Amino acid sequence: MSDPIRFYFDFASPYGYFASLEVESLGERTGRAIRWMPIMIGSAFKASGNLPLVAQPLKGAYSRHDWERSARRLGAPYRFPDPFPVAALPTSRAYWWLADRDTDLAKAYARAVFHAFFAENRAISEPAVAAEIGNGLGIDAAALSAAIQDPVWKARLRDETEAAIAEGVFGSPFFLVDGEGFWGADRLPQVEEWVTRGGW
Amino acid sequence: MSDPIRFYFDFASPYGYFASLEVESLGERTGRAIRWMPIMIGSAFKASGNLPLVAQPLKGAYSRHDWERSARRLGAPYRFPDPFPVAALPTSRAYWWLADRDTDLAKAYARAVFHAFFAENRAISEPAVAAEIGNGLGIDAAALSAAIQDPVWKARLRDETEAAIAEGVFGSPFFLVDGEGFWGADRLPQVEEWVTRGGW
């Protein structure tokens, strides 16, 4: 029962960003490690027939409003990025490269990527920006840039995304705890309840 | 600030059913009346480009599992209805006919409709079943059956649905409180927080 909670997200997902601000304190309260798992949600959308929220009538307008409201509620810096959404390939590959070397540093990098996109409107789909963000954390920019172009890390991101879809992941954020899936930032309380009660 | 909280739902929506079991106690805690507003969610799906959850790959399997889990968590009687979903036209028209005469009786009828569909697998899309459910609450079956066929109540359901879509409603359940929309049964805690804090 001490397996990590898996936290699936896409770096371009506002609800993924909001969940990233709360998930580690949940881990501390429950004594569970949190495994951060960035994926390409566009691939999951293809598998599930979904569209990005902003592309959907009614739901798009609701979502934009709800993101502002969610940010205010958390006291989180936020402005709607432009362009949006983006394919965060370089930063996602860089995360997995880092995660195999230093999970804490990889999480710090993930937090910095979310902040760069949702607070500073930086182009996280650009390899140069992926390297700059790493540089701010003392990560060697040349090594990170090389990893982004390396077929090994391209394949890793693809494999993690496919494995997530095979587990039933279709949105961001998505949590897997002891085989039980919970979709959405607003399900964090139920994730915590599931862990503390041992299910129901 | 004492306007009712509007609770939009479709009688064939499992999350609408679960919300119906919790929304009145929220109303009591916050001192707000709850206005129950059944609509035809299929029309909202057309407007928003959505599909029923069970028709969506990945999300459909998740939803079926989540409905069972949500029912267990609430201790609510539940079995997945067959067929599903259905167009609950007769029961929805009967609700609006009742709501103009006796709001408490209309809510009792709505609760009985949800129970009939999600606990007893009864065909709530059948006019005869709509009348039987009313009969169990002492509602005149002939009058209810006449209302279901009356163009006035057919139009009323259509108008309520169109008005809901115009307000931005695209799913079930959906809550409107002081002009602020919240989508989903798992947003009830935020609806309550919004009311008690007066927004944020």
mmCIF file of C-alpha atoms in Angstrom:
data_model
loop_
_atom_site.group_PDB
_atom_site.id
_atom_site.type_symbol
_atom_site.label_atom_id
_atom_site.label_comp_id
_atom_site.label_asym_id
_atom_site.label_seq_id
_atom_site.Cartn_x
_atom_site.Cartn_y
_atom_site.Cartn_z
ATOM 1 C CA MET A 1 0.000 0.000 0.000
ATOM 2 C CA SER A 2 3.013 2.312 -0.117
ATOM 3 C CA ASP A 3 3.201 2.612 -3.897
ATOM 4 C CA PRO A 4 3.606 6.139 -5.213
ATOM 5 C CA ILE A 5 0.590 8.062 -6.448
ATOM 6 C CA ARG A 6 1.033 8.601 -10.178
ATOM 7 C CA PHE A 7 0.291 12.139 -11.304
ATOM 8 C CA TYR A 8 -0.227 12.284 -15.086
ATOM 9 C CA PHE A 9 -0.363 15.670 -16.756
ATOM 10 C CA ASP A 10 0.473 17.690 -19.842
ATOM 11 C CA PHE A 11 2.624 20.798 -19.378
ATOM 12 C CA ALA A 12 0.117 22.821 -21.434
ATOM 13 C CA SER A 13 -2.830 21.837 -19.200
ATOM 14 C CA PRO A 14 -4.127 24.555 -16.845
ATOM 15 C CA TYR A 15 -5.770 21.985 -14.586
ATOM 16 C CA GLY A 16 -2.479 20.082 -14.606
ATOM 17 C CA TYR A 17 -0.744 23.259 -13.440
ATOM 18 C CA PHE A 18 -3.250 23.829 -10.640
ATOM 19 C CA ALA A 19 -2.964 20.200 -9.502
ATOM 20 C CA SER A 20 0.847 20.506 -9.496
ATOM 21 C CA LEU A 21 0.525 23.213 -6.845
ATOM 22 C CA GLU A 22 -1.435 20.951 -4.489
ATOM 23 C CA VAL A 23 -0.354 17.381 -5.123
ATOM 24 C CA GLU A 24 2.871 17.340 -3.089
ATOM 25 C CA SER A 25 1.163 18.524 0.100
ATOM 26 C CA LEU A 26 -1.348 15.697 -0.395
ATOM 27 C CA GLY A 27 1.621 13.336 -0.649
ATOM 28 C CA GLU A 28 3.052 14.673 2.608
ATOM 29 C CA ARG A 29 -0.255 14.366 4.451
ATOM 30 C CA THR A 30 -0.779 10.787 3.289
ATOM 31 C CA GLY A 31 2.826 9.617 3.436
ATOM 32 C CA ARG A 32 2.778 8.710 -0.237
ATOM 33 C CA ALA A 33 5.403 9.674 -2.775
ATOM 34 C CA ILE A 34 4.080 11.445 -5.876
ATOM 35 C CA ARG A 35 5.396 10.265 -9.245
ATOM 36 C CA TRP A 36 5.110 13.118 -11.771
ATOM 37 C CA MET A 37 4.414 11.800 -15.261
ATOM 38 C CA PRO A 38 4.181 14.337 -18.099
ATOM 39 C CA ILE A 39 2.571 12.951 -21.240
ATOM 40 C CA MET A 40 1.364 14.288 -24.588
ATOM 41 C CA ILE A 41 -2.327 14.725 -23.893
ATOM 42 C CA GLY A 42 -3.012 15.323 -27.600
ATOM 43 C CA SER A 43 -2.310 11.625 -28.178
ATOM 44 C CA ALA A 44 -4.772 10.695 -25.428
ATOM 45 C CA PHE A 45 -7.327 13.044 -26.993
ATOM 46 C CA LYS A 46 -6.888 11.210 -30.295
ATOM 47 C CA ALA A 47 -7.458 7.886 -28.535
ATOM 48 C CA SER A 48 -10.548 9.126 -26.692
ATOM 49 C CA GLY A 49 -12.019 11.328 -29.430
ATOM 50 C CA ASN A 50 -11.650 14.439 -27.288
ATOM 51 C CA LEU A 51 -10.758 17.984 -28.275
ATOM 52 C CA PRO A 52 -8.883 20.633 -26.297
ATOM 53 C CA LEU A 53 -11.331 22.436 -23.996
ATOM 54 C CA VAL A 54 -10.826 25.819 -25.674
ATOM 55 C CA ALA A 55 -11.896 24.308 -29.009
ATOM 56 C CA GLN A 56 -15.305 23.302 -27.603
ATOM 57 C CA PRO A 57 -18.334 25.634 -27.769
ATOM 58 C CA LEU A 58 -19.744 26.542 -24.314
ATOM 59 C CA LYS A 59 -17.206 24.380 -22.503
ATOM 60 C CA GLY A 60 -14.381 26.519 -23.893
ATOM 61 C CA ALA A 61 -15.784 29.739 -22.448
ATOM 62 C CA TYR A 62 -16.544 28.015 -19.146
ATOM 63 C CA SER A 63 -13.024 26.633 -18.934
ATOM 64 C CA ARG A 64 -11.309 29.955 -19.555
ATOM 65 C CA HIS A 65 -13.403 31.492 -16.809
ATOM 66 C CA ASP A 66 -12.861 28.529 -14.486
ATOM 67 C CA TRP A 67 -9.080 28.662 -14.942
ATOM 68 C CA GLU A 68 -9.010 32.304 -13.832
ATOM 69 C CA ARG A 69 -11.260 31.439 -10.905
ATOM 70 C CA SER A 70 -9.200 28.368 -9.953
ATOM 71 C CA ALA A 71 -6.008 30.439 -9.986
ATOM 72 C CA ARG A 72 -7.563 33.095 -7.731
ATOM 73 C CA ARG A 73 -8.772 30.424 -5.332
ATOM 74 C CA LEU A 74 -5.255 28.982 -5.021
ATOM 75 C CA GLY A 75 -3.575 32.384 -5.010
ATOM 76 C CA ALA A 76 -1.546 31.131 -7.968
ATOM 77 C CA PRO A 77 0.065 33.369 -10.580
ATOM 78 C CA TYR A 78 -1.757 32.800 -13.859
ATOM 79 C CA ARG A 79 -2.420 34.357 -17.179
ATOM 80 C CA PHE A 80 -3.935 32.629 -20.160
ATOM 81 C CA PRO A 81 -1.012 31.748 -22.466
ATOM 82 C CA ASP A 82 -0.931 32.784 -26.091
ATOM 83 C CA PRO A 83 -0.638 30.669 -28.200
ATOM 84 C CA PHE A 84 -2.652 27.983 -26.468
ATOM 85 C CA PRO A 85 -2.563 25.037 -26.365
ATOM 86 C CA VAL A 86 0.983 24.114 -27.397
ATOM 87 C CA ALA A 87 2.781 20.793 -27.811
ATOM 88 C CA ALA A 88 5.277 20.773 -24.937
ATOM 89 C CA LEU A 89 7.540 18.164 -26.505
ATOM 90 C CA PRO A 90 10.976 19.582 -25.599
ATOM 91 C CA THR A 91 10.156 20.246 -21.945
ATOM 92 C CA SER A 92 8.427 16.869 -21.560
ATOM 93 C CA ARG A 93 11.420 15.018 -23.012
ATOM 94 C CA ALA A 94 13.745 17.045 -20.789
ATOM 95 C CA TYR A 95 11.657 16.054 -17.761
ATOM 96 C CA TRP A 96 12.002 12.325 -18.444
ATOM 97 C CA TRP A 97 15.737 12.702 -19.080
ATOM 98 C CA LEU A 98 16.072 14.448 -15.722
ATOM 99 C CA ALA A 99 13.732 12.070 -13.861
ATOM 100 C CA ASP A 100 16.056 9.134 -14.525
ATOM 101 C CA ARG A 101 18.937 11.046 -12.942
ATOM 102 C CA ASP A 102 17.402 13.087 -10.100
ATOM 103 C CA THR A 103 13.667 12.931 -9.346
ATOM 104 C CA ASP A 104 13.715 16.006 -7.098
ATOM 105 C CA LEU A 105 15.472 18.064 -9.733
ATOM 106 C CA ALA A 106 13.012 16.762 -12.338
ATOM 107 C CA LYS A 107 10.085 17.933 -10.197
ATOM 108 C CA ALA A 108 11.709 21.332 -9.702
ATOM 109 C CA TYR A 109 12.090 21.512 -13.480
ATOM 110 C CA ALA A 110 8.429 20.546 -13.979
ATOM 111 C CA ARG A 111 7.327 23.293 -11.571
ATOM 112 C CA ALA A 112 9.493 25.793 -13.413
ATOM 113 C CA VAL A 113 8.002 24.744 -16.763
ATOM 114 C CA PHE A 114 4.444 25.188 -15.488
ATOM 115 C CA HIS A 115 5.371 28.584 -14.064
ATOM 116 C CA ALA A 116 7.086 29.654 -17.290
ATOM 117 C CA PHE A 117 4.002 28.812 -19.336
ATOM 118 C CA PHE A 118 1.144 29.865 -17.060
ATOM 119 C CA ALA A 119 2.689 32.815 -15.239
ATOM 120 C CA GLU A 120 5.182 34.139 -17.784
ATOM 121 C CA ASN A 121 3.709 33.121 -21.151
ATOM 122 C CA ARG A 122 6.992 31.609 -22.271
ATOM 123 C CA ALA A 123 7.169 29.345 -25.331
ATOM 124 C CA ILE A 124 7.660 25.968 -23.642
ATOM 125 C CA SER A 125 7.338 24.258 -27.014
ATOM 126 C CA GLU A 126 10.694 25.800 -28.056
ATOM 127 C CA PRO A 127 13.870 23.779 -27.393
ATOM 128 C CA ALA A 128 15.751 26.963 -26.495
ATOM 129 C CA VAL A 129 13.199 27.815 -23.801
ATOM 130 C CA ALA A 130 13.330 24.272 -22.440
ATOM 131 C CA ALA A 131 17.088 24.711 -22.033
ATOM 132 C CA GLU A 132 16.786 28.192 -20.503
ATOM 133 C CA ILE A 133 14.370 26.912 -17.875
ATOM 134 C CA GLY A 134 16.833 24.173 -16.999
ATOM 135 C CA ASN A 135 19.679 26.653 -16.885
ATOM 136 C CA GLY A 136 17.805 28.571 -14.188
ATOM 137 C CA LEU A 137 18.036 25.432 -12.048
ATOM 138 C CA GLY A 138 21.727 24.832 -12.753
ATOM 139 C CA ILE A 139 21.100 22.123 -15.336
ATOM 140 C CA ASP A 140 23.662 21.992 -18.117
ATOM 141 C CA ALA A 141 21.972 23.564 -21.143
ATOM 142 C CA ALA A 142 24.031 21.685 -23.737
ATOM 143 C CA ALA A 143 23.300 18.307 -22.152
ATOM 144 C CA LEU A 144 19.604 19.103 -21.857
ATOM 145 C CA SER A 145 19.443 20.328 -25.461
ATOM 146 C CA ALA A 146 21.135 17.153 -26.629
ATOM 147 C CA ALA A 147 18.684 15.005 -24.668
ATOM 148 C CA ILE A 148 15.728 16.768 -26.294
ATOM 149 C CA GLN A 149 16.998 15.748 -29.743
ATOM 150 C CA ASP A 150 18.050 12.248 -28.702
ATOM 151 C CA PRO A 151 15.853 9.464 -30.147
ATOM 152 C CA VAL A 152 16.073 7.755 -26.755
ATOM 153 C CA TRP A 153 14.143 10.529 -24.991
ATOM 154 C CA LYS A 154 11.783 11.097 -27.891
ATOM 155 C CA ALA A 155 10.882 7.422 -27.618
ATOM 156 C CA ARG A 156 10.622 7.609 -23.836
ATOM 157 C CA LEU A 157 7.981 10.338 -23.950
ATOM 158 C CA ARG A 158 6.070 8.420 -26.611
ATOM 159 C CA ASP A 159 6.272 5.214 -24.557
ATOM 160 C CA GLU A 160 5.128 6.924 -21.344
ATOM 161 C CA THR A 161 2.194 8.456 -23.218
ATOM 162 C CA GLU A 162 1.183 5.127 -24.753
ATOM 163 C CA ALA A 163 1.535 3.351 -21.422
ATOM 164 C CA ALA A 164 -0.667 6.001 -19.800
ATOM 165 C CA ILE A 165 -3.372 5.572 -22.435
ATOM 166 C CA ALA A 166 -3.162 1.798 -21.934
ATOM 167 C CA GLU A 167 -3.827 2.446 -18.218
ATOM 168 C CA GLY A 168 -6.960 4.408 -19.194
ATOM 169 C CA VAL A 169 -5.554 7.929 -18.851
ATOM 170 C CA PHE A 170 -7.506 10.317 -21.093
ATOM 171 C CA GLY A 171 -7.166 13.744 -19.477
ATOM 172 C CA SER A 172 -4.881 16.038 -17.512
ATOM 173 C CA PRO A 173 -4.487 15.790 -14.606
ATOM 174 C CA PHE A 174 -5.185 12.128 -13.999
ATOM 175 C CA PHE A 175 -4.199 10.282 -10.827
ATOM 176 C CA LEU A 176 -3.602 6.564 -10.378
ATOM 177 C CA VAL A 177 -3.482 5.301 -6.814
ATOM 178 C CA ASP A 178 -3.301 1.559 -6.142
ATOM 179 C CA GLY A 179 -4.799 0.933 -9.582
ATOM 180 C CA GLU A 180 -7.671 3.354 -9.030
ATOM 181 C CA GLY A 181 -7.982 6.248 -11.495
ATOM 182 C CA PHE A 182 -9.235 9.736 -10.697
ATOM 183 C CA TRP A 183 -9.594 12.388 -13.386
ATOM 184 C CA GLY A 184 -9.391 16.104 -12.751
ATOM 185 C CA ALA A 185 -7.861 18.617 -10.376
ATOM 186 C CA ASP A 186 -11.161 18.750 -8.485
ATOM 187 C CA ARG A 187 -10.792 15.061 -7.606
ATOM 188 C CA LEU A 188 -7.725 15.617 -5.400
ATOM 189 C CA PRO A 189 -9.901 15.465 -2.254
ATOM 190 C CA GLN A 190 -11.203 12.056 -3.347
ATOM 191 C CA VAL A 191 -7.659 10.848 -4.102
ATOM 192 C CA GLU A 192 -6.728 11.783 -0.535
ATOM 193 C CA GLU A 193 -9.884 10.157 0.854
ATOM 194 C CA TRP A 194 -9.140 6.980 -1.125
ATOM 195 C CA VAL A 195 -5.621 6.757 0.309
ATOM 196 C CA THR A 196 -6.534 7.555 3.918
ATOM 197 C CA ARG A 197 -9.585 5.263 4.010
ATOM 198 C CA GLY A 198 -7.916 2.555 1.933
ATOM 199 C CA GLY A 199 -10.723 2.769 -0.632
ATOM 200 C CA TRP A 200 -14.453 2.506 -0.092
ATOM 201 C CA MET B 1 -27.527 37.609 -2.350
ATOM 202 C CA SER B 2 -30.403 35.357 -1.343
ATOM 203 C CA ASP B 3 -31.255 34.165 -4.837
ATOM 204 C CA PRO B 4 -31.805 30.426 -5.177
ATOM 205 C CA ILE B 5 -29.002 28.192 -6.405
ATOM 206 C CA ARG B 6 -30.040 26.782 -9.762
ATOM 207 C CA PHE B 7 -29.418 23.051 -10.121
ATOM 208 C CA TYR B 8 -29.559 22.005 -13.779
ATOM 209 C CA PHE B 9 -29.634 18.298 -14.581
ATOM 210 C CA ASP B 10 -30.930 15.615 -16.899
ATOM 211 C CA PHE B 11 -32.898 12.755 -15.341
ATOM 212 C CA ALA B 12 -30.739 10.266 -17.243
ATOM 213 C CA SER B 13 -27.476 11.682 -15.846
ATOM 214 C CA PRO B 14 -25.758 9.577 -13.156
ATOM 215 C CA TYR B 15 -23.805 12.597 -11.886
ATOM 216 C CA GLY B 16 -27.097 14.508 -11.820
ATOM 217 C CA TYR B 17 -28.536 11.729 -9.637
ATOM 218 C CA PHE B 18 -25.587 11.813 -7.248
ATOM 219 C CA ALA B 19 -25.763 15.612 -6.984
ATOM 220 C CA SER B 20 -29.498 15.398 -6.274
ATOM 221 C CA LEU B 21 -28.702 13.401 -3.135
ATOM 222 C CA GLU B 22 -26.412 16.131 -1.747
ATOM 223 C CA VAL B 23 -27.661 19.459 -3.037
ATOM 224 C CA GLU B 24 -30.500 20.054 -0.568
ATOM 225 C CA SER B 25 -28.274 19.654 2.473
ATOM 226 C CA LEU B 26 -25.932 22.220 0.902
ATOM 227 C CA GLY B 27 -28.957 24.508 0.584
ATOM 228 C CA GLU B 28 -29.785 24.027 4.261
ATOM 229 C CA ARG B 29 -26.211 24.700 5.396
ATOM 230 C CA THR B 30 -25.969 27.884 3.329
ATOM 231 C CA GLY B 31 -29.529 29.133 3.792
ATOM 232 C CA ARG B 32 -30.105 29.122 0.043
ATOM 233 C CA ALA B 33 -33.103 27.627 -1.708
ATOM 234 C CA ILE B 34 -32.279 25.137 -4.464
ATOM 235 C CA ARG B 35 -34.156 25.477 -7.737
ATOM 236 C CA TRP B 36 -34.238 22.094 -9.512
ATOM 237 C CA MET B 37 -34.157 22.528 -13.286
ATOM 238 C CA PRO B 38 -34.359 19.376 -15.423
ATOM 239 C CA ILE B 39 -33.317 19.929 -19.033
ATOM 240 C CA MET B 40 -32.653 17.792 -22.092
ATOM 241 C CA ILE B 41 -28.903 17.454 -21.973
ATOM 242 C CA GLY B 42 -28.834 15.974 -25.471
ATOM 243 C CA SER B 43 -29.702 19.443 -26.811
ATOM 244 C CA ALA B 44 -26.850 20.958 -24.812
ATOM 245 C CA PHE B 45 -24.530 18.246 -26.161
ATOM 246 C CA LYS B 46 -25.542 19.242 -29.693
ATOM 247 C CA ALA B 47 -24.771 22.883 -28.898
ATOM 248 C CA SER B 48 -21.392 22.056 -27.354
ATOM 249 C CA GLY B 49 -20.351 19.231 -29.691
ATOM 250 C CA ASN B 50 -20.287 16.738 -26.832
ATOM 251 C CA LEU B 51 -21.231 13.067 -26.765
ATOM 252 C CA PRO B 52 -22.700 11.019 -23.927
ATOM 253 C CA LEU B 53 -19.887 9.765 -21.694
ATOM 254 C CA VAL B 54 -20.581 6.098 -22.402
ATOM 255 C CA ALA B 55 -20.121 6.750 -26.138
ATOM 256 C CA GLN B 56 -16.551 7.988 -25.611
ATOM 257 C CA PRO B 57 -13.548 5.643 -25.709
ATOM 258 C CA LEU B 58 -11.561 5.532 -22.435
ATOM 259 C CA LYS B 59 -13.798 8.134 -20.779
ATOM 260 C CA GLY B 60 -16.774 5.802 -21.107
ATOM 261 C CA ALA B 61 -15.084 2.974 -19.195
ATOM 262 C CA TYR B 62 -13.807 5.431 -16.583
ATOM 263 C CA SER B 63 -17.282 6.896 -16.119
ATOM 264 C CA ARG B 64 -19.002 3.548 -15.634
ATOM 265 C CA HIS B 65 -16.446 2.678 -12.978
ATOM 266 C CA ASP B 66 -16.651 6.126 -11.391
ATOM 267 C CA TRP B 67 -20.455 5.959 -11.172
ATOM 268 C CA GLU B 68 -20.261 2.700 -9.212
ATOM 269 C CA ARG B 69 -17.588 4.202 -6.991
ATOM 270 C CA SER B 70 -19.516 7.459 -6.489
ATOM 271 C CA ALA B 71 -22.622 5.499 -5.483
ATOM 272 C CA ARG B 72 -20.659 3.428 -2.951
ATOM 273 C CA ARG B 73 -19.128 6.579 -1.494
ATOM 274 C CA LEU B 74 -22.570 8.130 -0.971
ATOM 275 C CA GLY B 75 -24.157 4.870 0.154
ATOM 276 C CA ALA B 76 -26.660 5.415 -2.654
ATOM 277 C CA PRO B 77 -28.635 2.631 -4.332
ATOM 278 C CA TYR B 78 -27.394 2.361 -7.914
ATOM 279 C CA ARG B 79 -27.282 0.036 -10.826
ATOM 280 C CA PHE B 80 -26.306 0.957 -14.337
ATOM 281 C CA PRO B 81 -29.603 1.307 -16.263
ATOM 282 C CA ASP B 82 -30.268 -0.565 -19.483
ATOM 283 C CA PRO B 83 -30.949 0.995 -21.945
ATOM 284 C CA PHE B 84 -28.712 3.976 -21.280
ATOM 285 C CA PRO B 85 -28.867 6.857 -21.869
ATOM 286 C CA VAL B 86 -32.557 7.558 -22.486
ATOM 287 C CA ALA B 87 -34.470 10.733 -23.381
ATOM 288 C CA ALA B 88 -36.449 11.479 -20.224
ATOM 289 C CA LEU B 89 -38.986 13.693 -21.985
ATOM 290 C CA PRO B 90 -42.208 12.617 -20.189
ATOM 291 C CA THR B 91 -40.764 12.824 -16.671
ATOM 292 C CA SER B 92 -39.071 16.158 -17.420
ATOM 293 C CA ARG B 93 -42.292 17.680 -18.763
ATOM 294 C CA ALA B 94 -44.193 16.304 -15.745
ATOM 295 C CA TYR B 95 -41.644 17.950 -13.440
ATOM 296 C CA TRP B 96 -42.176 21.411 -14.936
ATOM 297 C CA TRP B 97 -45.954 20.963 -14.841
ATOM 298 C CA LEU B 98 -45.692 20.100 -11.141
ATOM 299 C CA ALA B 99 -43.122 22.797 -10.325
ATOM 300 C CA ASP B 100 -45.563 25.543 -11.282
ATOM 301 C CA ARG B 101 -48.112 24.138 -8.813
ATOM 302 C CA ASP B 102 -46.069 22.816 -5.868
ATOM 303 C CA THR B 103 -42.272 23.067 -5.800
ATOM 304 C CA ASP B 104 -41.881 20.624 -2.902
ATOM 305 C CA LEU B 105 -44.005 18.012 -4.640
ATOM 306 C CA ALA B 106 -42.054 18.600 -7.853
ATOM 307 C CA LYS B 107 -38.776 17.917 -6.005
ATOM 308 C CA ALA B 108 -40.236 14.774 -4.451
ATOM 309 C CA TYR B 109 -41.238 13.698 -7.949
ATOM 310 C CA ALA B 110 -37.734 14.424 -9.278
ATOM 311 C CA ARG B 111 -36.182 12.336 -6.501
ATOM 312 C CA ALA B 112 -38.591 9.491 -7.288
ATOM 313 C CA VAL B 113 -37.688 9.683 -10.994
ATOM 314 C CA PHE B 114 -33.960 9.471 -10.263
ATOM 315 C CA HIS B 115 -34.555 6.536 -7.936
ATOM 316 C CA ALA B 116 -36.772 4.770 -10.474
ATOM 317 C CA PHE B 117 -34.080 5.033 -13.150
ATOM 318 C CA PHE B 118 -30.871 4.493 -11.200
ATOM 319 C CA ALA B 119 -32.039 2.110 -8.481
ATOM 320 C CA GLU B 120 -34.887 0.238 -10.182
ATOM 321 C CA ASN B 121 -34.000 0.410 -13.896
ATOM 322 C CA ARG B 122 -37.475 1.662 -14.782
ATOM 323 C CA ALA B 123 -38.208 3.128 -18.218
ATOM 324 C CA ILE B 124 -38.462 6.823 -17.326
ATOM 325 C CA SER B 125 -38.751 7.660 -21.032
ATOM 326 C CA GLU B 126 -42.196 5.984 -21.083
ATOM 327 C CA PRO B 127 -45.260 8.168 -20.411
ATOM 328 C CA ALA B 128 -46.908 5.328 -18.460
ATOM 329 C CA VAL B 129 -43.928 5.096 -16.115
ATOM 330 C CA ALA B 130 -43.900 8.874 -15.648
ATOM 331 C CA ALA B 131 -47.530 8.627 -14.529
ATOM 332 C CA GLU B 132 -46.904 5.605 -12.269
ATOM 333 C CA ILE B 133 -44.117 7.435 -10.472
ATOM 334 C CA GLY B 134 -46.461 10.371 -9.892
ATOM 335 C CA ASN B 135 -49.183 8.030 -8.692
ATOM 336 C CA GLY B 136 -46.867 6.785 -5.959
ATOM 337 C CA LEU B 137 -46.783 10.370 -4.633
ATOM 338 C CA GLY B 138 -50.554 10.847 -4.824
ATOM 339 C CA ILE B 139 -50.416 12.833 -8.071
ATOM 340 C CA ASP B 140 -53.423 12.345 -10.328
ATOM 341 C CA ALA B 141 -52.232 10.057 -13.133
ATOM 342 C CA ALA B 142 -54.731 11.288 -15.731
ATOM 343 C CA ALA B 143 -53.818 14.939 -15.164
ATOM 344 C CA LEU B 144 -50.105 14.153 -15.302
ATOM 345 C CA SER B 145 -50.509 12.082 -18.473
ATOM 346 C CA ALA B 146 -52.451 14.929 -20.081
ATOM 347 C CA ALA B 147 -49.749 17.440 -19.143
ATOM 348 C CA ILE B 148 -47.066 15.272 -20.741
ATOM 349 C CA GLN B 149 -48.907 15.446 -24.087
ATOM 350 C CA ASP B 150 -49.842 19.109 -23.771
ATOM 351 C CA PRO B 151 -47.961 21.435 -26.178
ATOM 352 C CA VAL B 152 -47.654 23.926 -23.300
ATOM 353 C CA TRP B 153 -45.401 21.609 -21.265
ATOM 354 C CA LYS B 154 -43.568 20.306 -24.316
ATOM 355 C CA ALA B 155 -42.688 23.929 -25.082
ATOM 356 C CA ARG B 156 -41.802 24.658 -21.471
ATOM 357 C CA LEU B 157 -39.153 21.916 -21.362
ATOM 358 C CA ARG B 158 -37.751 23.102 -24.682
ATOM 359 C CA ASP B 159 -37.665 26.707 -23.458
ATOM 360 C CA GLU B 160 -35.989 25.798 -20.167
ATOM 361 C CA THR B 161 -33.364 23.803 -22.074
ATOM 362 C CA GLU B 162 -32.692 26.634 -24.515
ATOM 363 C CA ALA B 163 -32.522 29.177 -21.701
ATOM 364 C CA ALA B 164 -30.032 26.952 -19.865
ATOM 365 C CA ILE B 165 -27.808 26.671 -22.949
ATOM 366 C CA ALA B 166 -28.006 30.459 -23.336
ATOM 367 C CA GLU B 167 -26.716 30.713 -19.742
ATOM 368 C CA GLY B 168 -23.758 28.514 -20.726
ATOM 369 C CA VAL B 169 -25.007 25.199 -19.319
ATOM 370 C CA PHE B 170 -23.427 22.301 -21.214
ATOM 371 C CA GLY B 171 -23.427 19.377 -18.793
ATOM 372 C CA SER B 172 -25.294 17.676 -15.962
ATOM 373 C CA PRO B 173 -25.221 18.614 -13.190
ATOM 374 C CA PHE B 174 -24.476 22.304 -13.604
ATOM 375 C CA PHE B 175 -24.953 24.888 -10.855
ATOM 376 C CA LEU B 176 -25.553 28.613 -11.222
ATOM 377 C CA VAL B 177 -25.098 30.706 -8.101
ATOM 378 C CA ASP B 178 -25.232 34.497 -8.332
ATOM 379 C CA GLY B 179 -24.353 34.250 -12.017
ATOM 380 C CA GLU B 180 -21.381 31.966 -11.386
ATOM 381 C CA GLY B 181 -21.431 28.563 -13.106
ATOM 382 C CA PHE B 182 -19.985 25.338 -11.705
ATOM 383 C CA TRP B 183 -20.021 22.120 -13.703
ATOM 384 C CA GLY B 184 -20.043 18.668 -12.159
ATOM 385 C CA ALA B 185 -21.105 16.835 -9.023
ATOM 386 C CA ASP B 186 -17.546 17.086 -7.730
ATOM 387 C CA ARG B 187 -17.830 20.887 -7.725
ATOM 388 C CA LEU B 188 -20.460 20.950 -4.964
ATOM 389 C CA PRO B 189 -17.797 21.803 -2.357
ATOM 390 C CA GLN B 190 -16.775 24.828 -4.443
ATOM 391 C CA VAL B 191 -20.409 25.899 -4.865
ATOM 392 C CA GLU B 192 -20.709 25.879 -1.082
ATOM 393 C CA GLU B 193 -17.413 27.721 -0.662
ATOM 394 C CA TRP B 194 -18.535 30.342 -3.202
ATOM 395 C CA VAL B 195 -21.760 30.979 -1.289
ATOM 396 C CA THR B 196 -20.251 31.058 2.180
ATOM 397 C CA ARG B 197 -17.268 33.227 1.207
ATOM 398 C CA GLY B 198 -19.314 35.393 -1.147
ATOM 399 C CA GLY B 199 -17.003 34.527 -4.010
ATOM 400 C CA TRP B 200 -13.223 34.808 -4.192
#
